[in-house]
Coordinates of C-alpha atoms in Angstrom, one line a residue:
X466 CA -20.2 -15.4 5.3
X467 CA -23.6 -14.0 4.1
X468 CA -26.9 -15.1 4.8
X469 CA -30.6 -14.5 3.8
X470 CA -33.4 -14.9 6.4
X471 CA -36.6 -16.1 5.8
X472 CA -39.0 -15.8 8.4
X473 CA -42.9 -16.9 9.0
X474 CA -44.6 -14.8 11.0
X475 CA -48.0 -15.4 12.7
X476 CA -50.2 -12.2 13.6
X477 CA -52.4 -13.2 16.9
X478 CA -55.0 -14.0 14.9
X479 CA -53.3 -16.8 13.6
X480 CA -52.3 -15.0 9.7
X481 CA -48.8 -15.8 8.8
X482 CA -46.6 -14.4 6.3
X483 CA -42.8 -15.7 4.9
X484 CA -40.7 -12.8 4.6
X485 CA -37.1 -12.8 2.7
X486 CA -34.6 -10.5 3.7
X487 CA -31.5 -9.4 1.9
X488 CA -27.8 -11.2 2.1
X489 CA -26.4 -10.1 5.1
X490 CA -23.2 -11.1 7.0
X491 CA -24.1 -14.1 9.2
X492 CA -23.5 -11.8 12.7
X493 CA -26.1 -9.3 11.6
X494 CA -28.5 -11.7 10.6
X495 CA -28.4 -13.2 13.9
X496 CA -29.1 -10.2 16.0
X497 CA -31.7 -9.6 13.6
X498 CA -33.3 -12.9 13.8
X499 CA -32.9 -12.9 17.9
X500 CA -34.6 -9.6 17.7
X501 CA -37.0 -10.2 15.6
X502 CA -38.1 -14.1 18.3
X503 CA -38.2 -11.5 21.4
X504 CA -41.7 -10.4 19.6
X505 CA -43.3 -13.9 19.9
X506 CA -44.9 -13.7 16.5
X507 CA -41.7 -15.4 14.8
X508 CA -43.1 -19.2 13.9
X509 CA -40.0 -20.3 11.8
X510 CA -36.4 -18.7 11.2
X511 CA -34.2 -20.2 8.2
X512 CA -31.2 -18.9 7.2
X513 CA -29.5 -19.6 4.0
X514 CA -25.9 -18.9 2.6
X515 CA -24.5 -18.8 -1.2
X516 CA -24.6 -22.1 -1.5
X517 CA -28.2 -23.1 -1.0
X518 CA -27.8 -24.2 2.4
X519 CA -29.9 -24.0 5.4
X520 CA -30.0 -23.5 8.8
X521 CA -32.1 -22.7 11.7
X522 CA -30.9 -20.5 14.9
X523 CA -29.1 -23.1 16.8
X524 CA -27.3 -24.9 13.4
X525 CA -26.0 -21.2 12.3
X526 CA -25.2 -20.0 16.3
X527 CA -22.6 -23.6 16.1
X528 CA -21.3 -22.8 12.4
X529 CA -20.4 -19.6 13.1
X530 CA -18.9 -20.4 16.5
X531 CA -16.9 -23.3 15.0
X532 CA -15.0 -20.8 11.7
X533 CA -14.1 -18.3 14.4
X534 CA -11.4 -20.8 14.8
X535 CA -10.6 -21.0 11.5
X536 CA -9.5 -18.3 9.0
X537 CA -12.5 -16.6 7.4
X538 CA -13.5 -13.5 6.1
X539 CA -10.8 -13.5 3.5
X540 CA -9.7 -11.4 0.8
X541 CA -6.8 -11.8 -1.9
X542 CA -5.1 -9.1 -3.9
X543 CA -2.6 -11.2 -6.8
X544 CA -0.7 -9.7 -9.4
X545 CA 1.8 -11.3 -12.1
X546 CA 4.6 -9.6 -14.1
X547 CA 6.5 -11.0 -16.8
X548 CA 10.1 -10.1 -18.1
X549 CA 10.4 -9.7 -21.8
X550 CA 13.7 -10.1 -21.7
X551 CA 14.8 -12.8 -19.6
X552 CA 11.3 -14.5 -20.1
X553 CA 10.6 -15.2 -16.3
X554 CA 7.3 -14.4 -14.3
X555 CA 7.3 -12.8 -10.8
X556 CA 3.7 -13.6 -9.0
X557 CA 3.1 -12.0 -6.0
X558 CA -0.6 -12.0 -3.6
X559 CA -1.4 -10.4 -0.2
X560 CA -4.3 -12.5 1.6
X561 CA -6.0 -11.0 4.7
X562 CA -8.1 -12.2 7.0
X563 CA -9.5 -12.8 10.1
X564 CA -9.1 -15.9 13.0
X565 CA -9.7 -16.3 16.5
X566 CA -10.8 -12.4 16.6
X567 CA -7.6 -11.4 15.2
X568 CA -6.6 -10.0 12.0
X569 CA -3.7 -11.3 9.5
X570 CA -2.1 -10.5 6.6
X571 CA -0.3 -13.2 4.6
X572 CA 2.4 -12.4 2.2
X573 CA 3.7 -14.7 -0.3
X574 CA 5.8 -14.4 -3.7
X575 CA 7.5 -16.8 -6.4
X576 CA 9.9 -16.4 -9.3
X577 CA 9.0 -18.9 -12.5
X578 CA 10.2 -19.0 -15.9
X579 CA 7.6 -21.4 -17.7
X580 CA 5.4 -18.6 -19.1
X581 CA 5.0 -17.1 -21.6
X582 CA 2.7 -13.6 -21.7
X583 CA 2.0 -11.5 -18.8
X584 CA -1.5 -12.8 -19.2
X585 CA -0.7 -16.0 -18.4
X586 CA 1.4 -14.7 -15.1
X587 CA -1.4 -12.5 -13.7
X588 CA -3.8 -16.3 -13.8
X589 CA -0.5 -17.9 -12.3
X590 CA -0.5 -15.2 -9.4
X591 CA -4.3 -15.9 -8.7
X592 CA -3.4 -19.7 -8.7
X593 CA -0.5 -19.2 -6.4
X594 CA -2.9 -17.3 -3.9
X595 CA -5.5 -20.5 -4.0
X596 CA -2.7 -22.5 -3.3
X597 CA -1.7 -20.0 0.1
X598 CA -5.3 -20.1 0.8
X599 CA -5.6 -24.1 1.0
X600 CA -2.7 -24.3 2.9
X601 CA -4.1 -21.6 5.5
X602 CA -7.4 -24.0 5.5
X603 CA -9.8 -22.0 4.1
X604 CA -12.2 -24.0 2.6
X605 CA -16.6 -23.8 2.1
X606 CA -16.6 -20.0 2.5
X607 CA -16.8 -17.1 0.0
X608 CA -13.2 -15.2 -0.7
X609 CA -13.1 -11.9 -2.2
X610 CA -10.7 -11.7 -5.0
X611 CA -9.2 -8.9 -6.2
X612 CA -6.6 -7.5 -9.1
X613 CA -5.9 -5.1 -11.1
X614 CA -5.9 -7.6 -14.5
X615 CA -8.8 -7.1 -17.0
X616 CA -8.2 -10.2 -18.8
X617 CA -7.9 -12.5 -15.7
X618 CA -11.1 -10.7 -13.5
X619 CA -13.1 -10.2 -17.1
X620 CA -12.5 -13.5 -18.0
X621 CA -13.2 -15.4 -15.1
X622 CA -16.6 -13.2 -14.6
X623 CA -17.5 -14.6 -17.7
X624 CA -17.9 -10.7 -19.2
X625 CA -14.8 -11.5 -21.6
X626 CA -14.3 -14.2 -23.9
X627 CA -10.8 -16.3 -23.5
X628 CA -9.7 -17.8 -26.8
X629 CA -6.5 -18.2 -25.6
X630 CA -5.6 -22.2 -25.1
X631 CA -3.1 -21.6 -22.1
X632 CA -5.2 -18.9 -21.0
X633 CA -8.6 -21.3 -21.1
X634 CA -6.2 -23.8 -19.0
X635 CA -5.1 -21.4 -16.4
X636 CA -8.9 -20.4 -15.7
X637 CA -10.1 -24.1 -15.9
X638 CA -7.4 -24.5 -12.5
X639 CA -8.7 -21.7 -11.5
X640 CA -12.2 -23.1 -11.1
X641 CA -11.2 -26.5 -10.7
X642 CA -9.3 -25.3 -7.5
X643 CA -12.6 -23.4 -6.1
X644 CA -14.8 -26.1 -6.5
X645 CA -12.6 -28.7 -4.8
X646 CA -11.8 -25.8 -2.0
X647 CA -15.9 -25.4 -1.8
X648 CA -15.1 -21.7 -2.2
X649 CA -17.7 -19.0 -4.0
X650 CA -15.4 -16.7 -5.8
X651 CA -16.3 -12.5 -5.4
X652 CA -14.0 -11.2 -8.1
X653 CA -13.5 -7.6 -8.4
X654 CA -11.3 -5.0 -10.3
X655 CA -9.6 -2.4 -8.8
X656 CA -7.1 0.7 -10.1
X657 CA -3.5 -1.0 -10.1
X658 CA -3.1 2.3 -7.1
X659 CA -5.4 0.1 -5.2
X660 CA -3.2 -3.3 -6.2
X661 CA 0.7 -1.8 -5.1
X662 CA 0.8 -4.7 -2.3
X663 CA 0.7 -7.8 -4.2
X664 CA 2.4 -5.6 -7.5
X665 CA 5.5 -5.0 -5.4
X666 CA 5.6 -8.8 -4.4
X667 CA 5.8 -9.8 -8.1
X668 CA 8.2 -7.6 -8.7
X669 CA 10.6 -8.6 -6.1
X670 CA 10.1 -12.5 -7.4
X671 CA 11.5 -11.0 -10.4
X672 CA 14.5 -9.7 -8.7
X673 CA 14.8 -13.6 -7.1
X674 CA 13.9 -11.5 -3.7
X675 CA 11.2 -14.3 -2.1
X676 CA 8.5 -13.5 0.3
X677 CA 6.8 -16.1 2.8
X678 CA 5.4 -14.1 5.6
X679 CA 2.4 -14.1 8.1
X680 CA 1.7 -11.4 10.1
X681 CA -0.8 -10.3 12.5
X682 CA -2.4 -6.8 12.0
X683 CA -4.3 -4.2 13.8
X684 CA -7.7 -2.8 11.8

C-alpha cells in the first residue's frame, strides 16, 4: 500500500510549515516519518493512502501490522484465448503476492464456451482473476493488473472507447467487482513475452487441461 505524508513542522522559534511528500509504500513512509519525530521539530504526522484516508503514526503502525496477515501486495497477469473453430474460451491468470512474510503465486485456469470474440475472453480472464482474488481475501488494497490485451487495459484506463455492448458489460463487472472488493485498480500493458504465464494457462483451459494451484515462492 502507498501513502503520502504530510507533516507540520515547527522551527524553535515557533514557525511551522506543512510539508507533502510523494506516494510512497506504507514501510518507507514510516521509517521516514520515525526519522523525521527523532528531530523534535515534527508537530503533526498524517499519512494518507489512495483512497482519501487518514492516519496518524500509531493508526498506520496497527494497519500495517494487521494486512501482514493477510495477502497484500498483489499483482495479477490474465489472458483469454478463444477457438474459432470450436467457439470455446480458455482464460487463464497468475496472482502473486505476499502474506505472513512469505511470497505466493496463485495459478488458476477455466475452459468456457459462452463467448463469443477473443475480446470478450481476455475481460473474462480479468474477471476470473477478481473472482481468485476475493476468494484469497484481498479486499481495500490497490492490485496491480497486468495483460497483454489493448482493448481490455485501454479500455478500462478510459484511453479507448468501448462501443461494444458485451464488451461495455464485461467492463461494467469489472468495476462493479472493484468497488464492492474496495480495491484501486493499477492497470498496465506489457509485451505478450512478458504475459507467457497466464497465456500458457488459457491455453491449457482450451485443451480441457485445468489449473488450481497455490504455491509458495522464493524472491
Amino acid at each position: 500500500m502507498n501513502v503520502s505524508i504530510e507533516i507540520t513542522y515547527k522551527t524553535k522559534k515557533g514557525l511551522e510549515a506543512v510539508f507533502h511528500s510523494e506516494e510512497m509504500p506504507a514501510e518507507k513512509a514510516l521509517l521516514f516519518a520515525e526519522d523525521l519525530e527523532k528531530t523534535g521539530r515534527v508537530k503533526t504526522i498524517v499519512f494518507t493512502d489512495h483512497r482519501d484516508s487518514t492516519w496518524n503514526m500509531k493508526e498506520l503502525k496497527k494497519f500495517m501490522q494487521g494486512i501482514q496477515t493477510e495477502p497484500h501486495n498483489v499483482t495479477v497477469y490474465f489472458d483469454g484465448g478463444f477457438d474459432v473453430d470450436t467457439k470455446t474460451s480458455g482464460l487463464g491468470c497468475a496472482i502473486y503476492y505476499e502474506q505472513n512474510g512469505k511470497f505466493y503465486r496463485r495459478r488458476k485456469n477455466r475452459l468456457v464456451n459462452n463467448l463469443d470474440t477473443n475480446n470478450e475472453a481476455e475481460y473474462a480472464a480479468l474477471y476470473l482473476a477478481l473472482q481468485e482474488i476475493e476468494n484469497l481475501g484481498v479486499h481495500h488494497l490497490p492490485v496491480k493488473i497486468m495483460g497483454d490485451s489493448q482493448v481490455v487495459i485501454n479500455q478500462l484506463t478510459g484511453e479507448w472507447p468501448c462501443f461494444e455492448v458485451e464488451l461495455n458489460k464485461w467492463a461494467d463487472r469489472i468495476e462493479e467487482k472493484l468497488e464492492h472488493l474496495g480495491i484501486t485498480s493499477e492497470y498496465e500493458l506489457v509485451p505478450r513475452k512478458n504475459n507467457q504465464e497466464a497465456d500458457h494457462l488459457a491455453s491449457q483451459a482450451l485443451k480441457d487441461i485445468d489449473i488450481s494451484s497455490t504455491l509458495e515462492i522464493e524472491r
